[in-house]
JSON list of C-alpha atoms in Angstrom, two decimals:
[
{"chain": "A", "resi": 1, "resn": "MET", "atom": "CA", "xyz": [0.00, 0.00, 0.00]},
{"chain": "A", "resi": 2, "resn": "ARG", "atom": "CA", "xyz": [2.79, 2.42, 0.93]},
{"chain": "A", "resi": 3, "resn": "SER", "atom": "CA", "xyz": [4.62, 1.61, -2.33]},
{"chain": "A", "resi": 4, "resn": "ARG", "atom": "CA", "xyz": [1.47, 2.35, -4.32]},
{"chain": "A", "resi": 5, "resn": "THR", "atom": "CA", "xyz": [0.99, 5.65, -2.50]},
{"chain": "A", "resi": 6, "resn": "THR", "atom": "CA", "xyz": [4.60, 6.60, -3.22]},
{"chain": "A", "resi": 7, "resn": "SER", "atom": "CA", "xyz": [4.18, 5.79, -6.92]},
{"chain": "A", "resi": 8, "resn": "LEU", "atom": "CA", "xyz": [0.97, 7.81, -7.22]},
{"chain": "A", "resi": 9, "resn": "ALA", "atom": "CA", "xyz": [2.55, 10.78, -5.45]},
{"chain": "A", "resi": 10, "resn": "THR", "atom": "CA", "xyz": [5.57, 10.63, -7.76]},
{"chain": "A", "resi": 11, "resn": "VAL", "atom": "CA", "xyz": [3.38, 10.60, -10.89]},
{"chain": "A", "resi": 12, "resn": "LEU", "atom": "CA", "xyz": [1.40, 13.57, -9.58]},
{"chain": "A", "resi": 13, "resn": "LEU", "atom": "CA", "xyz": [4.57, 15.56, -8.93]},
{"chain": "A", "resi": 14, "resn": "LEU", "atom": "CA", "xyz": [5.87, 14.83, -12.43]},
{"chain": "A", "resi": 15, "resn": "ASN", "atom": "CA", "xyz": [2.60, 16.05, -13.96]},
{"chain": "A", "resi": 16, "resn": "LEU", "atom": "CA", "xyz": [2.76, 19.25, -11.93]},
{"chain": "A", "resi": 17, "resn": "LEU", "atom": "CA", "xyz": [6.36, 19.69, -13.04]},
{"chain": "A", "resi": 18, "resn": "SER", "atom": "CA", "xyz": [5.47, 19.46, -16.75]},
{"chain": "A", "resi": 19, "resn": "VAL", "atom": "CA", "xyz": [2.75, 22.10, -16.40]},
{"chain": "A", "resi": 20, "resn": "THR", "atom": "CA", "xyz": [4.85, 24.55, -14.37]},
{"chain": "A", "resi": 21, "resn": "ALA", "atom": "CA", "xyz": [8.01, 24.28, -16.49]},
{"chain": "A", "resi": 22, "resn": "LEU", "atom": "CA", "xyz": [6.32, 25.83, -19.53]},
{"chain": "A", "resi": 23, "resn": "HIS", "atom": "CA", "xyz": [6.32, 29.35, -18.08]},
{"chain": "A", "resi": 24, "resn": "ALA", "atom": "CA", "xyz": [10.00, 29.99, -17.22]},
{"chain": "A", "resi": 25, "resn": "ASP", "atom": "CA", "xyz": [12.48, 32.40, -18.84]},
{"chain": "A", "resi": 26, "resn": "ASP", "atom": "CA", "xyz": [15.69, 30.48, -17.99]},
{"chain": "A", "resi": 27, "resn": "THR", "atom": "CA", "xyz": [16.82, 27.05, -16.80]},
{"chain": "A", "resi": 28, "resn": "HIS", "atom": "CA", "xyz": [19.35, 26.36, -14.04]},
{"chain": "A", "resi": 29, "resn": "SER", "atom": "CA", "xyz": [21.06, 23.31, -12.58]},
{"chain": "A", "resi": 30, "resn": "TRP", "atom": "CA", "xyz": [21.69, 23.44, -8.81]},
{"chain": "A", "resi": 31, "resn": "ASN", "atom": "CA", "xyz": [23.85, 20.84, -7.09]},
{"chain": "A", "resi": 32, "resn": "THR", "atom": "CA", "xyz": [24.49, 20.55, -3.36]},
{"chain": "A", "resi": 33, "resn": "ILE", "atom": "CA", "xyz": [26.87, 18.33, -1.42]},
{"chain": "A", "resi": 34, "resn": "ASN", "atom": "CA", "xyz": [27.11, 18.40, 2.36]},
{"chain": "A", "resi": 35, "resn": "VAL", "atom": "CA", "xyz": [28.45, 16.49, 5.34]},
{"chain": "A", "resi": 36, "resn": "GLN", "atom": "CA", "xyz": [26.62, 16.11, 8.67]},
{"chain": "A", "resi": 37, "resn": "HIS", "atom": "CA", "xyz": [28.03, 15.04, 12.02]},
{"chain": "A", "resi": 38, "resn": "SER", "atom": "CA", "xyz": [26.17, 14.58, 15.31]},
{"chain": "A", "resi": 39, "resn": "LEU", "atom": "CA", "xyz": [28.23, 15.74, 18.29]},
{"chain": "A", "resi": 40, "resn": "THR", "atom": "CA", "xyz": [25.58, 14.57, 20.76]},
{"chain": "A", "resi": 41, "resn": "LYS", "atom": "CA", "xyz": [21.91, 13.60, 20.59]},
{"chain": "A", "resi": 42, "resn": "GLN", "atom": "CA", "xyz": [21.07, 17.31, 20.68]},
{"chain": "A", "resi": 43, "resn": "TRP", "atom": "CA", "xyz": [23.86, 18.93, 18.62]},
{"chain": "A", "resi": 44, "resn": "LEU", "atom": "CA", "xyz": [24.39, 18.55, 14.87]},
{"chain": "A", "resi": 45, "resn": "LEU", "atom": "CA", "xyz": [27.05, 20.17, 12.66]},
{"chain": "A", "resi": 46, "resn": "HIS", "atom": "CA", "xyz": [27.03, 20.37, 8.89]},
{"chain": "A", "resi": 47, "resn": "LEU", "atom": "CA", "xyz": [29.06, 21.96, 6.11]},
{"chain": "A", "resi": 48, "resn": "GLY", "atom": "CA", "xyz": [28.85, 21.88, 2.36]},
{"chain": "A", "resi": 49, "resn": "SER", "atom": "CA", "xyz": [28.80, 23.63, -0.98]},
{"chain": "A", "resi": 50, "resn": "ASP", "atom": "CA", "xyz": [26.33, 24.64, -3.70]},
{"chain": "A", "resi": 51, "resn": "GLN", "atom": "CA", "xyz": [27.31, 24.80, -7.37]},
{"chain": "A", "resi": 52, "resn": "LYS", "atom": "CA", "xyz": [24.82, 26.44, -9.71]},
{"chain": "A", "resi": 53, "resn": "PHE", "atom": "CA", "xyz": [24.83, 26.50, -13.50]},
{"chain": "A", "resi": 54, "resn": "VAL", "atom": "CA", "xyz": [22.80, 29.26, -15.19]},
{"chain": "A", "resi": 55, "resn": "GLU", "atom": "CA", "xyz": [22.01, 30.54, -18.70]},
{"chain": "A", "resi": 56, "resn": "ASP", "atom": "CA", "xyz": [20.20, 27.34, -19.66]},
{"chain": "A", "resi": 57, "resn": "MET", "atom": "CA", "xyz": [22.76, 25.37, -17.64]},
{"chain": "A", "resi": 58, "resn": "THR", "atom": "CA", "xyz": [25.69, 26.47, -19.86]},
{"chain": "A", "resi": 59, "resn": "GLU", "atom": "CA", "xyz": [27.59, 28.69, -17.39]},
{"chain": "A", "resi": 60, "resn": "HIS", "atom": "CA", "xyz": [28.89, 28.14, -13.86]},
{"chain": "A", "resi": 61, "resn": "GLY", "atom": "CA", "xyz": [27.34, 31.27, -12.40]},
{"chain": "A", "resi": 62, "resn": "ILE", "atom": "CA", "xyz": [26.94, 30.84, -8.60]},
{"chain": "A", "resi": 63, "resn": "TRP", "atom": "CA", "xyz": [28.75, 28.94, -5.88]},
{"chain": "A", "resi": 64, "resn": "THR", "atom": "CA", "xyz": [28.35, 28.82, -2.11]},
{"chain": "A", "resi": 65, "resn": "LEU", "atom": "CA", "xyz": [30.23, 27.49, 0.90]},
{"chain": "A", "resi": 66, "resn": "PHE", "atom": "CA", "xyz": [28.16, 27.02, 4.06]},
{"chain": "A", "resi": 67, "resn": "ALA", "atom": "CA", "xyz": [28.39, 25.73, 7.61]},
{"chain": "A", "resi": 68, "resn": "GLY", "atom": "CA", "xyz": [25.87, 25.44, 10.41]},
{"chain": "A", "resi": 69, "resn": "ALA", "atom": "CA", "xyz": [25.20, 24.19, 13.93]},
{"chain": "A", "resi": 70, "resn": "TYR", "atom": "CA", "xyz": [21.80, 22.99, 15.16]},
{"chain": "A", "resi": 71, "resn": "TYR", "atom": "CA", "xyz": [20.38, 22.24, 18.59]},
{"chain": "A", "resi": 72, "resn": "LYS", "atom": "CA", "xyz": [17.47, 19.82, 18.94]},
{"chain": "A", "resi": 73, "resn": "ALA", "atom": "CA", "xyz": [15.37, 21.55, 21.58]},
{"chain": "A", "resi": 74, "resn": "THR", "atom": "CA", "xyz": [12.52, 19.00, 21.50]},
{"chain": "A", "resi": 75, "resn": "GLY", "atom": "CA", "xyz": [11.56, 16.00, 19.39]},
{"chain": "A", "resi": 76, "resn": "ASN", "atom": "CA", "xyz": [9.91, 18.36, 16.88]},
{"chain": "A", "resi": 77, "resn": "LEU", "atom": "CA", "xyz": [11.84, 21.63, 17.22]},
{"chain": "A", "resi": 78, "resn": "SER", "atom": "CA", "xyz": [15.41, 22.52, 16.33]},
{"chain": "A", "resi": 79, "resn": "LEU", "atom": "CA", "xyz": [17.28, 25.83, 16.52]},
{"chain": "A", "resi": 80, "resn": "GLY", "atom": "CA", "xyz": [20.31, 26.64, 14.43]},
{"chain": "A", "resi": 81, "resn": "PHE", "atom": "CA", "xyz": [22.71, 29.19, 13.04]},
{"chain": "A", "resi": 82, "resn": "GLU", "atom": "CA", "xyz": [24.25, 29.14, 9.55]},
{"chain": "A", "resi": 83, "resn": "VAL", "atom": "CA", "xyz": [27.01, 31.06, 7.77]},
{"chain": "A", "resi": 84, "resn": "HIS", "atom": "CA", "xyz": [27.13, 31.20, 3.96]},
{"chain": "A", "resi": 85, "resn": "HIS", "atom": "CA", "xyz": [29.78, 32.63, 1.65]},
{"chain": "A", "resi": 86, "resn": "TRP", "atom": "CA", "xyz": [28.07, 33.25, -1.69]},
{"chain": "A", "resi": 87, "resn": "GLU", "atom": "CA", "xyz": [29.56, 34.36, -5.02]},
{"chain": "A", "resi": 88, "resn": "LYS", "atom": "CA", "xyz": [27.87, 35.19, -8.32]},
{"chain": "A", "resi": 89, "resn": "LYS", "atom": "CA", "xyz": [29.46, 35.88, -11.70]},
{"chain": "A", "resi": 90, "resn": "ASN", "atom": "CA", "xyz": [28.49, 39.22, -13.25]},
{"chain": "A", "resi": 91, "resn": "ALA", "atom": "CA", "xyz": [30.00, 40.21, -16.61]},
{"chain": "A", "resi": 92, "resn": "GLY", "atom": "CA", "xyz": [32.91, 37.85, -16.03]},
{"chain": "A", "resi": 93, "resn": "ASP", "atom": "CA", "xyz": [33.67, 39.06, -12.49]},
{"chain": "A", "resi": 94, "resn": "TRP", "atom": "CA", "xyz": [32.69, 37.34, -9.24]},
{"chain": "A", "resi": 95, "resn": "THR", "atom": "CA", "xyz": [30.78, 39.41, -6.67]},
{"chain": "A", "resi": 96, "resn": "GLU", "atom": "CA", "xyz": [30.83, 38.27, -3.04]},
{"chain": "A", "resi": 97, "resn": "GLU", "atom": "CA", "xyz": [28.13, 38.15, -0.39]},
{"chain": "A", "resi": 98, "resn": "ASN", "atom": "CA", "xyz": [28.14, 36.77, 3.16]},
{"chain": "A", "resi": 99, "resn": "ARG", "atom": "CA", "xyz": [25.00, 35.58, 4.89]},
{"chain": "A", "resi": 100, "resn": "PHE", "atom": "CA", "xyz": [24.40, 35.03, 8.61]},
{"chain": "A", "resi": 101, "resn": "THR", "atom": "CA", "xyz": [21.23, 33.13, 9.40]},
{"chain": "A", "resi": 102, "resn": "PRO", "atom": "CA", "xyz": [19.37, 32.08, 12.56]},
{"chain": "A", "resi": 103, "resn": "VAL", "atom": "CA", "xyz": [17.14, 29.09, 11.72]},
{"chain": "A", "resi": 104, "resn": "VAL", "atom": "CA", "xyz": [14.05, 27.65, 13.43]},
{"chain": "A", "resi": 105, "resn": "THR", "atom": "CA", "xyz": [12.71, 24.30, 12.17]},
{"chain": "A", "resi": 106, "resn": "TYR", "atom": "CA", "xyz": [9.56, 22.51, 13.31]},
{"chain": "A", "resi": 107, "resn": "LYS", "atom": "CA", "xyz": [8.70, 19.01, 12.05]},
{"chain": "A", "resi": 108, "resn": "GLU", "atom": "CA", "xyz": [5.49, 17.06, 12.69]},
{"chain": "A", "resi": 109, "resn": "THR", "atom": "CA", "xyz": [4.50, 13.57, 11.51]},
{"chain": "A", "resi": 110, "resn": "ILE", "atom": "CA", "xyz": [0.84, 13.24, 10.55]},
{"chain": "A", "resi": 111, "resn": "LYS", "atom": "CA", "xyz": [0.74, 9.79, 8.98]},
{"chain": "A", "resi": 112, "resn": "PRO", "atom": "CA", "xyz": [1.24, 9.15, 6.17]},
{"chain": "A", "resi": 113, "resn": "PHE", "atom": "CA", "xyz": [2.82, 12.61, 5.84]},
{"chain": "A", "resi": 114, "resn": "VAL", "atom": "CA", "xyz": [5.63, 14.62, 7.40]},
{"chain": "A", "resi": 115, "resn": "LEU", "atom": "CA", "xyz": [5.09, 18.38, 7.66]},
{"chain": "A", "resi": 116, "resn": "THR", "atom": "CA", "xyz": [8.14, 20.65, 7.98]},
{"chain": "A", "resi": 117, "resn": "PHE", "atom": "CA", "xyz": [8.10, 24.37, 8.71]},
{"chain": "A", "resi": 118, "resn": "ARG", "atom": "CA", "xyz": [11.34, 26.38, 8.65]},
{"chain": "A", "resi": 119, "resn": "GLU", "atom": "CA", "xyz": [11.97, 30.07, 9.20]},
{"chain": "A", "resi": 120, "resn": "ARG", "atom": "CA", "xyz": [15.26, 31.72, 8.27]},
{"chain": "A", "resi": 121, "resn": "ALA", "atom": "CA", "xyz": [16.08, 35.33, 9.21]},
{"chain": "A", "resi": 122, "resn": "GLU", "atom": "CA", "xyz": [18.92, 35.93, 6.77]},
{"chain": "A", "resi": 123, "resn": "TYR", "atom": "CA", "xyz": [21.28, 38.90, 7.10]},
{"chain": "A", "resi": 124, "resn": "ARG", "atom": "CA", "xyz": [23.04, 39.49, 3.76]},
{"chain": "A", "resi": 125, "resn": "THR", "atom": "CA", "xyz": [26.08, 41.72, 3.57]},
{"chain": "A", "resi": 126, "resn": "ARG", "atom": "CA", "xyz": [28.03, 42.71, 0.47]},
{"chain": "A", "resi": 127, "resn": "LYS", "atom": "CA", "xyz": [30.17, 45.62, -0.67]},
{"chain": "A", "resi": 128, "resn": "GLY", "atom": "CA", "xyz": [28.23, 48.83, -0.19]},
{"chain": "A", "resi": 129, "resn": "ASP", "atom": "CA", "xyz": [24.96, 47.18, 0.76]},
{"chain": "A", "resi": 130, "resn": "ASP", "atom": "CA", "xyz": [23.21, 44.86, 3.21]},
{"chain": "A", "resi": 131, "resn": "ASN", "atom": "CA", "xyz": [19.68, 43.68, 3.92]},
{"chain": "A", "resi": 132, "resn": "TRP", "atom": "CA", "xyz": [17.53, 41.27, 5.93]},
{"chain": "A", "resi": 133, "resn": "ILE", "atom": "CA", "xyz": [15.51, 38.52, 4.23]},
{"chain": "A", "resi": 134, "resn": "SER", "atom": "CA", "xyz": [12.80, 36.42, 5.89]},
{"chain": "A", "resi": 135, "resn": "ARG", "atom": "CA", "xyz": [12.60, 32.97, 4.28]},
{"chain": "A", "resi": 136, "resn": "ASN", "atom": "CA", "xyz": [9.43, 31.05, 5.12]},
{"chain": "A", "resi": 137, "resn": "TYR", "atom": "CA", "xyz": [9.61, 27.37, 4.06]},
{"chain": "A", "resi": 138, "resn": "LEU", "atom": "CA", "xyz": [6.83, 24.77, 4.17]},
{"chain": "A", "resi": 139, "resn": "LYS", "atom": "CA", "xyz": [7.28, 21.15, 3.05]},
{"chain": "A", "resi": 140, "resn": "LEU", "atom": "CA", "xyz": [4.82, 18.25, 2.88]},
{"chain": "A", "resi": 141, "resn": "GLY", "atom": "CA", "xyz": [6.48, 14.89, 2.35]},
{"chain": "A", "resi": 142, "resn": "LEU", "atom": "CA", "xyz": [5.34, 11.29, 2.35]},
{"chain": "A", "resi": 143, "resn": "ALA", "atom": "CA", "xyz": [6.58, 9.33, 5.37]},
{"chain": "A", "resi": 144, "resn": "ALA", "atom": "CA", "xyz": [8.03, 6.52, 3.27]},
{"chain": "A", "resi": 145, "resn": "GLN", "atom": "CA", "xyz": [11.41, 4.78, 2.92]},
{"chain": "A", "resi": 146, "resn": "PRO", "atom": "CA", "xyz": [13.70, 4.69, 1.08]},
{"chain": "A", "resi": 147, "resn": "VAL", "atom": "CA", "xyz": [12.02, 7.11, -1.37]},
{"chain": "A", "resi": 148, "resn": "SER", "atom": "CA", "xyz": [9.89, 9.99, -0.10]},
{"chain": "A", "resi": 149, "resn": "PRO", "atom": "CA", "xyz": [8.13, 12.30, -2.60]},
{"chain": "A", "resi": 150, "resn": "TYR", "atom": "CA", "xyz": [7.43, 15.85, -1.43]},
{"chain": "A", "resi": 151, "resn": "ILE", "atom": "CA", "xyz": [6.11, 19.25, -2.40]},
{"chain": "A", "resi": 152, "resn": "ALA", "atom": "CA", "xyz": [7.53, 22.43, -0.85]},
{"chain": "A", "resi": 153, "resn": "ASN", "atom": "CA", "xyz": [7.34, 26.20, -1.09]},
{"chain": "A", "resi": 154, "resn": "GLU", "atom": "CA", "xyz": [9.69, 28.90, 0.18]},
{"chain": "A", "resi": 155, "resn": "LEU", "atom": "CA", "xyz": [8.61, 32.54, 0.21]},
{"chain": "A", "resi": 156, "resn": "PHE", "atom": "CA", "xyz": [11.18, 35.35, 0.54]},
{"chain": "A", "resi": 157, "resn": "TYR", "atom": "CA", "xyz": [10.30, 38.71, 2.10]},
{"chain": "A", "resi": 158, "resn": "ASP", "atom": "CA", "xyz": [12.85, 41.53, 1.95]},
{"chain": "A", "resi": 159, "resn": "LEU", "atom": "CA", "xyz": [12.52, 43.16, 5.37]},
{"chain": "A", "resi": 160, "resn": "THR", "atom": "CA", "xyz": [14.74, 46.07, 4.33]},
{"chain": "A", "resi": 161, "resn": "ALA", "atom": "CA", "xyz": [12.83, 46.93, 1.13]},
{"chain": "A", "resi": 162, "resn": "GLU", "atom": "CA", "xyz": [9.51, 45.82, 2.69]},
{"chain": "A", "resi": 163, "resn": "LYS", "atom": "CA", "xyz": [8.39, 43.65, -0.23]},
{"chain": "A", "resi": 164, "resn": "PHE", "atom": "CA", "xyz": [8.17, 40.04, -1.38]},
{"chain": "A", "resi": 165, "resn": "SER", "atom": "CA", "xyz": [11.26, 39.36, -3.48]},
{"chain": "A", "resi": 166, "resn": "GLU", "atom": "CA", "xyz": [11.31, 35.65, -4.41]},
{"chain": "A", "resi": 167, "resn": "ASN", "atom": "CA", "xyz": [9.29, 32.43, -4.34]},
{"chain": "A", "resi": 168, "resn": "ARG", "atom": "CA", "xyz": [10.46, 28.83, -4.81]},
{"chain": "A", "resi": 169, "resn": "LEU", "atom": "CA", "xyz": [7.94, 26.08, -5.50]},
{"chain": "A", "resi": 170, "resn": "SER", "atom": "CA", "xyz": [9.52, 22.63, -5.67]},
{"chain": "A", "resi": 171, "resn": "PHE", "atom": "CA", "xyz": [8.61, 18.98, -6.20]},
{"chain": "A", "resi": 172, "resn": "GLY", "atom": "CA", "xyz": [11.13, 16.27, -5.43]},
{"chain": "A", "resi": 173, "resn": "LEU", "atom": "CA", "xyz": [12.24, 12.94, -4.08]},
{"chain": "A", "resi": 174, "resn": "ASP", "atom": "CA", "xyz": [14.28, 12.36, -0.91]},
{"chain": "A", "resi": 175, "resn": "ILE", "atom": "CA", "xyz": [16.16, 9.07, -1.34]},
{"chain": "A", "resi": 176, "resn": "GLY", "atom": "CA", "xyz": [17.99, 7.11, 1.35]},
{"chain": "A", "resi": 177, "resn": "LEU", "atom": "CA", "xyz": [20.81, 5.16, -0.28]},
{"chain": "A", "resi": 178, "resn": "SER", "atom": "CA", "xyz": [22.06, 3.84, 3.07]},
{"chain": "A", "resi": 179, "resn": "LYS", "atom": "CA", "xyz": [22.20, 4.86, 6.73]},
{"chain": "A", "resi": 180, "resn": "LYS", "atom": "CA", "xyz": [25.17, 7.08, 5.94]},
{"chain": "A", "resi": 181, "resn": "VAL", "atom": "CA", "xyz": [24.32, 8.42, 2.49]},
{"chain": "A", "resi": 182, "resn": "LYS", "atom": "CA", "xyz": [21.23, 10.29, 1.31]},
{"chain": "A", "resi": 183, "resn": "THR", "atom": "CA", "xyz": [20.44, 11.93, -1.99]},
{"chain": "A", "resi": 184, "resn": "GLY", "atom": "CA", "xyz": [17.70, 14.02, -3.48]},
{"chain": "A", "resi": 185, "resn": "LEU", "atom": "CA", "xyz": [16.30, 15.00, -6.87]},
{"chain": "A", "resi": 186, "resn": "TYR", "atom": "CA", "xyz": [13.98, 17.94, -7.40]},
{"chain": "A", "resi": 187, "resn": "TYR", "atom": "CA", "xyz": [12.43, 20.38, -9.82]},
{"chain": "A", "resi": 188, "resn": "MET", "atom": "CA", "xyz": [11.90, 23.97, -8.69]},
{"chain": "A", "resi": 189, "resn": "TYR", "atom": "CA", "xyz": [10.05, 26.87, -10.24]},
{"chain": "A", "resi": 190, "resn": "LYS", "atom": "CA", "xyz": [11.80, 29.99, -8.96]},
{"chain": "A", "resi": 191, "resn": "SER", "atom": "CA", "xyz": [10.28, 33.42, -9.47]},
{"chain": "A", "resi": 192, "resn": "ASN", "atom": "CA", "xyz": [12.00, 36.72, -8.64]},
{"chain": "A", "resi": 193, "resn": "GLU", "atom": "CA", "xyz": [10.48, 40.18, -8.38]},
{"chain": "A", "resi": 194, "resn": "LYS", "atom": "CA", "xyz": [12.13, 42.81, -10.59]},
{"chain": "A", "resi": 195, "resn": "SER", "atom": "CA", "xyz": [10.68, 46.29, -11.12]},
{"chain": "A", "resi": 196, "resn": "GLY", "atom": "CA", "xyz": [7.18, 45.05, -10.39]},
{"chain": "A", "resi": 197, "resn": "ASP", "atom": "CA", "xyz": [7.40, 41.99, -12.65]},
{"chain": "A", "resi": 198, "resn": "TRP", "atom": "CA", "xyz": [8.02, 38.37, -11.67]},
{"chain": "A", "resi": 199, "resn": "ILE", "atom": "CA", "xyz": [10.70, 36.54, -13.67]},
{"chain": "A", "resi": 200, "resn": "GLY", "atom": "CA", "xyz": [10.46, 32.74, -13.74]},
{"chain": "A", "resi": 201, "resn": "THR", "atom": "CA", "xyz": [13.30, 30.20, -13.79]},
{"chain": "A", "resi": 202, "resn": "ASN", "atom": "CA", "xyz": [13.27, 26.41, -14.09]},
{"chain": "A", "resi": 203, "resn": "VAL", "atom": "CA", "xyz": [15.68, 24.70, -11.69]},
{"chain": "A", "resi": 204, "resn": "PHE", "atom": "CA", "xyz": [16.68, 21.05, -11.85]},
{"chain": "A", "resi": 205, "resn": "GLY", "atom": "CA", "xyz": [18.54, 20.10, -8.69]},
{"chain": "A", "resi": 206, "resn": "THR", "atom": "CA", "xyz": [20.45, 17.34, -6.96]},
{"chain": "A", "resi": 207, "resn": "ALA", "atom": "CA", "xyz": [21.59, 16.92, -3.36]},
{"chain": "A", "resi": 208, "resn": "LEU", "atom": "CA", "xyz": [24.03, 14.49, -1.78]},
{"chain": "A", "resi": 209, "resn": "THR", "atom": "CA", "xyz": [24.48, 14.14, 1.99]},
{"chain": "A", "resi": 210, "resn": "PHE", "atom": "CA", "xyz": [27.07, 12.12, 3.88]},
{"chain": "A", "resi": 211, "resn": "ILE", "atom": "CA", "xyz": [26.39, 11.38, 7.56]},
{"chain": "A", "resi": 212, "resn": "LEU", "atom": "CA", "xyz": [29.48, 10.84, 9.70]}
]
């Protein structure tokens, strides 16, 4: 029964993907690799990197290094802090940005689903400018192993400019390869506000996690 539910959910996500992908102006490939290590039952460390290919996946345009520490306050609630070093290529030159981010994550199992809510208060600093971004993330996944389909949305609000600046709607699969290795595949429709218009981008992504 669980296998059938997983298959139906996967087919539904693929159909939603095909409809959404028709309305984008560009296509990206995002790839994440990270390592996690539990210090204790309450404390978790992780570090990793993002590599993003833009311009219809023909140019390496963005890369990120990140690290974070998380404290499991209860069975459902974790508190964390992340640091990201982010660089983007503009006209052949790389521009730098550093991000400092408190994170609150709440997870609840409502069988057969797992609901995840995450709030990031992201301080972004770069040469001559800085701002605060609130990132509100909601994910509904199927409580299944080793493959769990999910749908998620992340809404960005620029607290400095006082406006919504970005939205990320994604459909994907979380896949447990073993107890120590996890991977993920997803499609995302990313839309960014620019001068009152919303610009759409297709994103095809992968994630690989090693647990030490």
